[in-house]
């Protein structure tokens, strides 16, 4: 996408939506706006193959040439998220099937089942043709596979293809049905199977199905995403050597394992819609109101760090919100400056691409309410100027340098999300809310954070947090044993085996020795039925969840009001026996960060920093103008000491930092 | 229904529910109660044709004769809302199909698909038979076609019949599939079709379908209502000459174009259930509580004015609530007096019929909790006496005179409702709430109002309001150009073409010249995320919606706090760039009414007036007793100067008014 | 289950879940814990018959022997709630069908349709085999048929089997279709049938179906539960003479007539989950919070009294919550002491069995979060000690004696629940909430209460309350005529006939003479739209519902603010014309109890008593520690005068009480 240590500005463009005689001017204005990358083609199948057996790649060749002529590197999308009508009519069983047995049909997008072998073949066919035609074009610098896997709840399908695939997958996993029956505990309600052909998908039963059954189906479904993705990458590796292959991931999406999919990709890009994503997030109304026009101060940063980790250091923003969007419940306008700020924040976190969605607002079809850089009448919209400012910022910053490893790590696990969604035990137990609250608390102290996967190497981190992870894989357990930094383990960790069973030694299962505790009971509560405790002189609570911990070798650092352990430690391994409120979480993390020797800040609610190379970035998400003179430790190359809401400042960090 | 300038009291009656020996006494008591019109027969198909090939019209002939003998004019309903079991069993594909593909079957009512050709033939057959039998009967003064089109969400059906009909309709509209693809913008997500047979109904897709696709399906579905209605009116025009043909419309119903259907009818009647309708309306709880036993002060008036417009001056109430109903979430008892007040208010607005539903409360089946004029044990219920009082009122008022055109018009559009429902962009954007709030604000100033359709001639009005109308048809645009009164245009107007696209000149599209503005951006907000502005010294807000307006030729009358235009005017054409709170809306309308030279009142919350002929009516919906001496400008022929809650006063307007 | 006058402690056990070498130790520890009854086998079909034609009863024989060796009486469950996969694959049409036409398939439990003849035969087959094998085993002291009829909404099925069965049932009930049409009032919307084969299930219509149709389908569905139950009891009566046959009923379940099913059973057992049940009950949040860790003070008692009535004096708790459960929205931990308190309260109400669910927490499948007496790692959990304490309590109390008839009766009717659910008329009209509020008010006065069925003999009671009962059967009407105690009749009683019609004499129908009133109108209200009245000097309200009562022979005891009758009496027969708030209900019941000569208490919110034999029990559900010295009237054999939250006290009642 870009040279290491630098970053490019991009845009998403749909030449097929506009008369060909507009293309050259579009390209010229893109370049003038500082844009150097253009993503195209990802929904254009019906123009590439207007009908069965007839293809038309000429227009796309001309579009690429036009962009290339303006020095715009093309990221070419494979169009597999929108198979055309003639194709689906040839294999109508390719649709995903919903929970109620209904096909998820044609008329919008993502209308396919990941398990369908015929559709995989069609994907291979069109990708081969595209790769052959454009794989070596000098203007093509990268490929995007498909578009937003999982959007509109499309990972899990209850089709015949999925059923047959799942049975095969189970056979591979368990070998014998007796082993499966044993692993799942099917004796429980006479759910035992005599052969794999008796196994249905975990849907349509009278009440909840076996959680082990659902866990394996979640794993199977995730694997199919990787399979369909790999069908395409395998082809493009051959036909388009040297180009980066990417996918554009989403906000807080959990239905497939992004780390698995990334094994076949080069750069983890994601689609950043700060206002829309905050609008649909389960935050409290006052918080939503405070940041309705700036976006949450941590949500974008969280995903930058998440996808930088998933991309083994390489990530970018493939779609950046340029104004109001069309898809949230309510769609506010960003404050002036935010379109540039969001881009700059991506760069601060290491993005090598900040690509805005979209070039020109569409005047037709589903997304007419989605702003662009250019209005439908071809006048520039507000965002165009902010993108130009971002381009000027990049020039000022010059060589950005690489993103250094952080001192703090949060371990993220998609499998944990599935486990906790299958049996939340309390309706308000949300993995996403928990990991995000941990991230927010650490970041509000001014820390840079890495978000790493469950197989990451933690050595070198001064502080690591392990959010609730019911099943702890052996590799991670071993890694944690040897970890020398401070480690905070959240409740429910180690409470299940790979087969979604309670470990024979109870929770925390494989971490029992490390943590020196045993969990004998758990409880969940209604909102506002909190358990109270005093920690470092502050009145705090456990909301949502708490556990009854028996200490075997650990020290009890804090107790709840009824005297039971709230926080334990055994050396550097801490265990928190409940869901902390924001105050408690911040205090505990500050305590551990202190033990880890980290320098901490105390920022105003909407101020956030990030370091990249020798640059230190500071962003003001509001709601107040901020005097940042006490924070800045060098000469500002961007911004002023009085930072408006939506403003950004950058300085070169002195040797003392 | 009645002579012009007069009004009749009516009742809905089901002779087939009661022993024949009760009929004569029923008719006698109806007449004694002041009733002169009786609607019958609209659900009696299973008694008219007990089985295939056998009809029994004798009982109906005797019923009509019995009513006629007491000088009760019969409005005969066609029974097509309730086809009997033997009929649906002969053509089971006649059921409408719901959004999830399930037939909406037998067992209640309205179990048919408007698109089904076989069912249309059956309708023609039974109507022909009824028309032949009773079309020239001297006791039959009118016909009601079917019953409450659209009730229970029955306009749109996703059946095979609808699919085939829709494809045909599209072919008629677009000629070629290429034209359709272009109009809809199907290139957007590779949704292009190669022929009309590929087009599905806009349902069952993974996420939202093309808004143009849905818009056309809404138009198609509305057209089918008109078609089925016309099948019946064409027959009755021949077989029952000189009789009024009507349909009974509903409260706030939007799923078909009532103006279209009215082109084949003589009088627009509607079914007025003030308490039930308020209970299910999205009003705030305090408002619901304040008027729970009187009904909203404006809801009935709104529909009177709406349907008087749709009926080209001729309208009536076919079903008037007589006590608690059975179908709202909660069903309160009206305060004493309201049953008469509601009738009188209909008359004030020009109704030529006020017909109560129903004569005797049913002791069986679905509507047992719906009150009538007579209890199931044949004693009179409270409403009977109130109807008698209404009859005495009518005698006092004598010749009522015609309803004069109002000075103020609100333009209503069903198509606008569909556009805004298809892409609300903010969850709280409701056409019905907006147009009703405009109506309420104007009426609270004491104004008489006409509600007119989008093709109405506006000349002669001093003030017109155009609620949000995404697509402005050319005729209306031209009419507005020549309009000489004050015109208030609400946001989103002109923001889409007929094909649900953004106009090439952006919003307000065809009104750009008239209004002198251009809209470059819109935003919607969560409740309580308002934009503030000061207007005429009052602190006001834009809730739900606001727009960024560039002024090309207009003056900026008001700005929001961030300085952007809130209200513009170019001569007499005003544009409001947001969703006003009640205070702002009232101030703006008062300002425009002032410019239009209209005399205004400031009524207490529950006081409302209406003029008909030389009579001025005043109604007190409460919640307080009102001293109306300062309002009354003539000698009261009905009511006193101290008006109780639920009371009505009428005086002859003096020459000075 | 136990000798009359005594009580046994039991446990639910799943030997098939554990290695056989653990069984003997389990049995030993059970006995040591005071346990004398063990329920086993009710979900074990796949182990009893691993495949078609092959059975394996050996393990069960060994399990029974093992338990019997420790003097543990076995209650053997028939496994018909969980047919194995091979069985359902042989008759896939045995699944129940949901409201939307979808099979409720395999993968959890209760996946069968009660109407399916083939499945009834399979039930008979397995029960015959089990009865033959174990019916005369000395260790088998009882049988449980199936498990939790109706759990997961499984009573009503919309299958082909149900359709055919329902038609047959209707033919039996009505003889001719003309009689059915007349009874249902099918003329109403042309819903008349020409033969029974035309009748569908009351589902899938455009809007609500005929309430008479639904009423009969509810009756039919209830009858099928009894039928399937009787298929099994008929077999076991022959094969296992002298053993009690029971079923385990549920909390607030209404979908079938428990009295009917009990006609074929010996003991009514039920499954008591105080915390889970309160969590999902529609109580206000403050109440839920106050009792989140103790359970509602009246909910368990209500069901004890309900099922003691249903069991003709014989009842027990088959499943008693031992800690957090897994199935509520939120699952809190009980306070220490509650596991014992709940058991003791059951005994106070006459239980002959208190059986805890389950022995050992399952480490696999659906209920892993459900606590047991033993942890999955085989350590004892907290509940084990509390069960031991309960065993010591039982020893202290010795011969418990029989439960004497109470002075107060509440008449419970399942049919009434169906009627009111079919046409609630106000969304908040809930039979369960009403009857439970009556129970709570009476119990808070210190009264012992019997809950009796609609065919019970009321003679001997000093006070009886008849909750809203739309249809009053002739036997009950006659019984009430002769009743000599004080009788309070709640609104809506007598408002419908058996065919769900309004009685020809209006409500209260057959009780018109007894009560001396006539109801001419009803209304329902939104929350907080109450009607006010003053009763005995207190400001009270009618919420949810009120009626307009004409007094024919009764006295008006109280009026609402608008002057209409609120409470009437004719001799000892009182009628309440609205839904009372808690204050009003308590005042009225206190008044009637006073007239009935009953001695009353005024307890703190969480204190409750119950008498059994010569023992008086007192329980403190909190939220405060209670000084009970003023209440205790004898020497305490259990507990102290200062009773902690979760504490229980028992004394021998002196002669003066």
PDB file of C-alpha atoms in Angstrom, chain A residues 100 102 184-185 187-194 198 200 204-211 423 425-428 492 496 500-502 504 506 518 520-527 531 545-546 548 564, chain C residues 16-17 43-47 50-51 82 85-86 102-111 152 154 279 293 324-326 329-333 358 362-369 375 377 379 381-382:
ATOM      1  CA  UNK A 100     -35.636 -19.329  10.445  1.00  0.00           C
ATOM      2  CA  UNK A 102     -35.345 -18.443   4.848  1.00  0.00           C
ATOM      3  CA  UNK A 184     -20.063 -32.306  23.906  1.00  0.00           C
ATOM      4  CA  UNK A 185     -21.652 -34.166  26.818  1.00  0.00           C
ATOM      5  CA  UNK A 187     -25.762 -37.683  27.249  1.00  0.00           C
ATOM      6  CA  UNK A 188     -27.173 -34.637  29.024  1.00  0.00           C
ATOM      7  CA  UNK A 189     -30.622 -34.585  27.413  1.00  0.00           C
ATOM      8  CA  UNK A 190     -30.350 -37.782  25.351  1.00  0.00           C
ATOM      9  CA  UNK A 191     -28.753 -35.738  22.594  1.00  0.00           C
ATOM     10  CA  UNK A 192     -26.384 -38.547  21.624  1.00  0.00           C
ATOM     11  CA  UNK A 193     -25.729 -39.242  17.958  1.00  0.00           C
ATOM     12  CA  UNK A 194     -25.001 -42.573  16.365  1.00  0.00           C
ATOM     13  CA  UNK A 198     -27.510 -37.392  12.442  1.00  0.00           C
ATOM     14  CA  UNK A 200     -28.057 -30.969  12.568  1.00  0.00           C
ATOM     15  CA  UNK A 204     -34.562 -24.792  15.402  1.00  0.00           C
ATOM     16  CA  UNK A 205     -34.547 -26.706  18.677  1.00  0.00           C
ATOM     17  CA  UNK A 206     -37.184 -26.140  21.322  1.00  0.00           C
ATOM     18  CA  UNK A 207     -34.828 -24.291  23.631  1.00  0.00           C
ATOM     19  CA  UNK A 208     -31.111 -23.628  23.657  1.00  0.00           C
ATOM     20  CA  UNK A 209     -28.908 -26.186  21.967  1.00  0.00           C
ATOM     21  CA  UNK A 210     -25.741 -27.643  23.433  1.00  0.00           C
ATOM     22  CA  UNK A 211     -23.161 -24.867  23.853  1.00  0.00           C
ATOM     23  CA  UNK A 423     -23.670 -18.548  27.370  1.00  0.00           C
ATOM     24  CA  UNK A 425     -25.248 -16.130  31.938  1.00  0.00           C
ATOM     25  CA  UNK A 426     -26.166 -12.475  32.540  1.00  0.00           C
ATOM     26  CA  UNK A 427     -27.768 -10.533  29.720  1.00  0.00           C
ATOM     27  CA  UNK A 428     -25.351  -7.639  30.076  1.00  0.00           C
ATOM     28  CA  UNK A 492     -14.428 -16.147  33.552  1.00  0.00           C
ATOM     29  CA  UNK A 496     -14.221 -23.706  30.028  1.00  0.00           C
ATOM     30  CA  UNK A 500     -17.079 -25.847  26.198  1.00  0.00           C
ATOM     31  CA  UNK A 501     -16.985 -27.863  29.411  1.00  0.00           C
ATOM     32  CA  UNK A 502     -16.068 -26.850  32.926  1.00  0.00           C
ATOM     33  CA  UNK A 504     -11.997 -30.741  35.926  1.00  0.00           C
ATOM     34  CA  UNK A 506     -12.733 -25.705  37.906  1.00  0.00           C
ATOM     35  CA  UNK A 518     -10.013 -21.503  42.335  1.00  0.00           C
ATOM     36  CA  UNK A 520     -16.297 -22.102  42.970  1.00  0.00           C
ATOM     37  CA  UNK A 521     -19.312 -20.014  42.057  1.00  0.00           C
ATOM     38  CA  UNK A 522     -20.344 -17.126  39.802  1.00  0.00           C
ATOM     39  CA  UNK A 523     -23.295 -14.796  39.719  1.00  0.00           C
ATOM     40  CA  UNK A 524     -24.676 -12.155  37.375  1.00  0.00           C
ATOM     41  CA  UNK A 525     -26.863  -9.214  38.300  1.00  0.00           C
ATOM     42  CA  UNK A 526     -29.431  -6.885  36.895  1.00  0.00           C
ATOM     43  CA  UNK A 527     -28.290  -3.325  36.194  1.00  0.00           C
ATOM     44  CA  UNK A 531     -21.716  -5.386  44.883  1.00  0.00           C
ATOM     45  CA  UNK A 545     -20.765 -10.215  37.369  1.00  0.00           C
ATOM     46  CA  UNK A 546     -18.838 -11.485  40.356  1.00  0.00           C
ATOM     47  CA  UNK A 548     -16.475 -16.568  44.570  1.00  0.00           C
ATOM     48  CA  UNK A 564     -14.926 -12.243  49.798  1.00  0.00           C
TER      49      UNK A 564
ATOM     50  CA  UNK C  16     -25.509 -41.700  33.451  1.00  0.00           C
ATOM     51  CA  UNK C  17     -23.452 -38.492  33.517  1.00  0.00           C
ATOM     52  CA  UNK C  43     -33.608 -37.651  30.476  1.00  0.00           C
ATOM     53  CA  UNK C  44     -31.849 -40.948  29.891  1.00  0.00           C
ATOM     54  CA  UNK C  45     -33.678 -42.404  26.907  1.00  0.00           C
ATOM     55  CA  UNK C  46     -30.600 -42.461  24.647  1.00  0.00           C
ATOM     56  CA  UNK C  47     -28.841 -44.564  27.250  1.00  0.00           C
ATOM     57  CA  UNK C  50     -29.129 -46.437  22.339  1.00  0.00           C
ATOM     58  CA  UNK C  51     -30.725 -47.258  19.030  1.00  0.00           C
ATOM     59  CA  UNK C  82     -36.191 -36.264  25.535  1.00  0.00           C
ATOM     60  CA  UNK C  85     -32.404 -38.783  17.658  1.00  0.00           C
ATOM     61  CA  UNK C  86     -33.016 -42.183  16.131  1.00  0.00           C
ATOM     62  CA  UNK C 102     -41.722 -24.249  11.831  1.00  0.00           C
ATOM     63  CA  UNK C 103     -40.920 -27.589  13.478  1.00  0.00           C
ATOM     64  CA  UNK C 104     -39.558 -27.358  16.990  1.00  0.00           C
ATOM     65  CA  UNK C 105     -36.804 -29.796  16.360  1.00  0.00           C
ATOM     66  CA  UNK C 106     -34.187 -31.953  17.993  1.00  0.00           C
ATOM     67  CA  UNK C 107     -31.224 -30.589  19.918  1.00  0.00           C
ATOM     68  CA  UNK C 108     -32.530 -29.738  23.352  1.00  0.00           C
ATOM     69  CA  UNK C 109     -35.669 -31.171  24.993  1.00  0.00           C
ATOM     70  CA  UNK C 110     -39.470 -31.396  24.824  1.00  0.00           C
ATOM     71  CA  UNK C 111     -39.287 -31.840  21.059  1.00  0.00           C
ATOM     72  CA  UNK C 152     -40.444 -23.684  26.708  1.00  0.00           C
ATOM     73  CA  UNK C 154     -44.571 -26.613  24.391  1.00  0.00           C
ATOM     74  CA  UNK C 279     -35.932 -12.429  37.976  1.00  0.00           C
ATOM     75  CA  UNK C 293     -30.971 -12.937  46.817  1.00  0.00           C
ATOM     76  CA  UNK C 324     -27.389 -19.688  41.156  1.00  0.00           C
ATOM     77  CA  UNK C 325     -29.319 -21.085  38.219  1.00  0.00           C
ATOM     78  CA  UNK C 326     -28.538 -20.794  34.530  1.00  0.00           C
ATOM     79  CA  UNK C 329     -31.861 -13.136  32.474  1.00  0.00           C
ATOM     80  CA  UNK C 330     -29.640 -12.544  35.487  1.00  0.00           C
ATOM     81  CA  UNK C 331     -28.671 -15.241  37.939  1.00  0.00           C
ATOM     82  CA  UNK C 332     -27.763 -14.089  41.411  1.00  0.00           C
ATOM     83  CA  UNK C 333     -26.413 -16.114  44.282  1.00  0.00           C
ATOM     84  CA  UNK C 358     -29.140 -31.342  41.322  1.00  0.00           C
ATOM     85  CA  UNK C 362     -22.883 -30.642  35.404  1.00  0.00           C
ATOM     86  CA  UNK C 363     -19.577 -29.849  33.729  1.00  0.00           C
ATOM     87  CA  UNK C 364     -21.039 -30.126  30.226  1.00  0.00           C
ATOM     88  CA  UNK C 365     -23.977 -29.224  28.014  1.00  0.00           C
ATOM     89  CA  UNK C 366     -26.738 -26.710  28.606  1.00  0.00           C
ATOM     90  CA  UNK C 367     -26.877 -26.321  32.376  1.00  0.00           C
ATOM     91  CA  UNK C 368     -23.242 -25.848  33.382  1.00  0.00           C
ATOM     92  CA  UNK C 369     -24.096 -22.614  35.148  1.00  0.00           C
ATOM     93  CA  UNK C 375     -19.172 -28.977  42.642  1.00  0.00           C
ATOM     94  CA  UNK C 377     -14.758 -31.310  40.880  1.00  0.00           C
ATOM     95  CA  UNK C 379     -16.050 -31.081  46.412  1.00  0.00           C
ATOM     96  CA  UNK C 381     -20.722 -26.888  47.425  1.00  0.00           C
ATOM     97  CA  UNK C 382     -22.361 -24.544  49.959  1.00  0.00           C
TER      98      UNK C 382
END
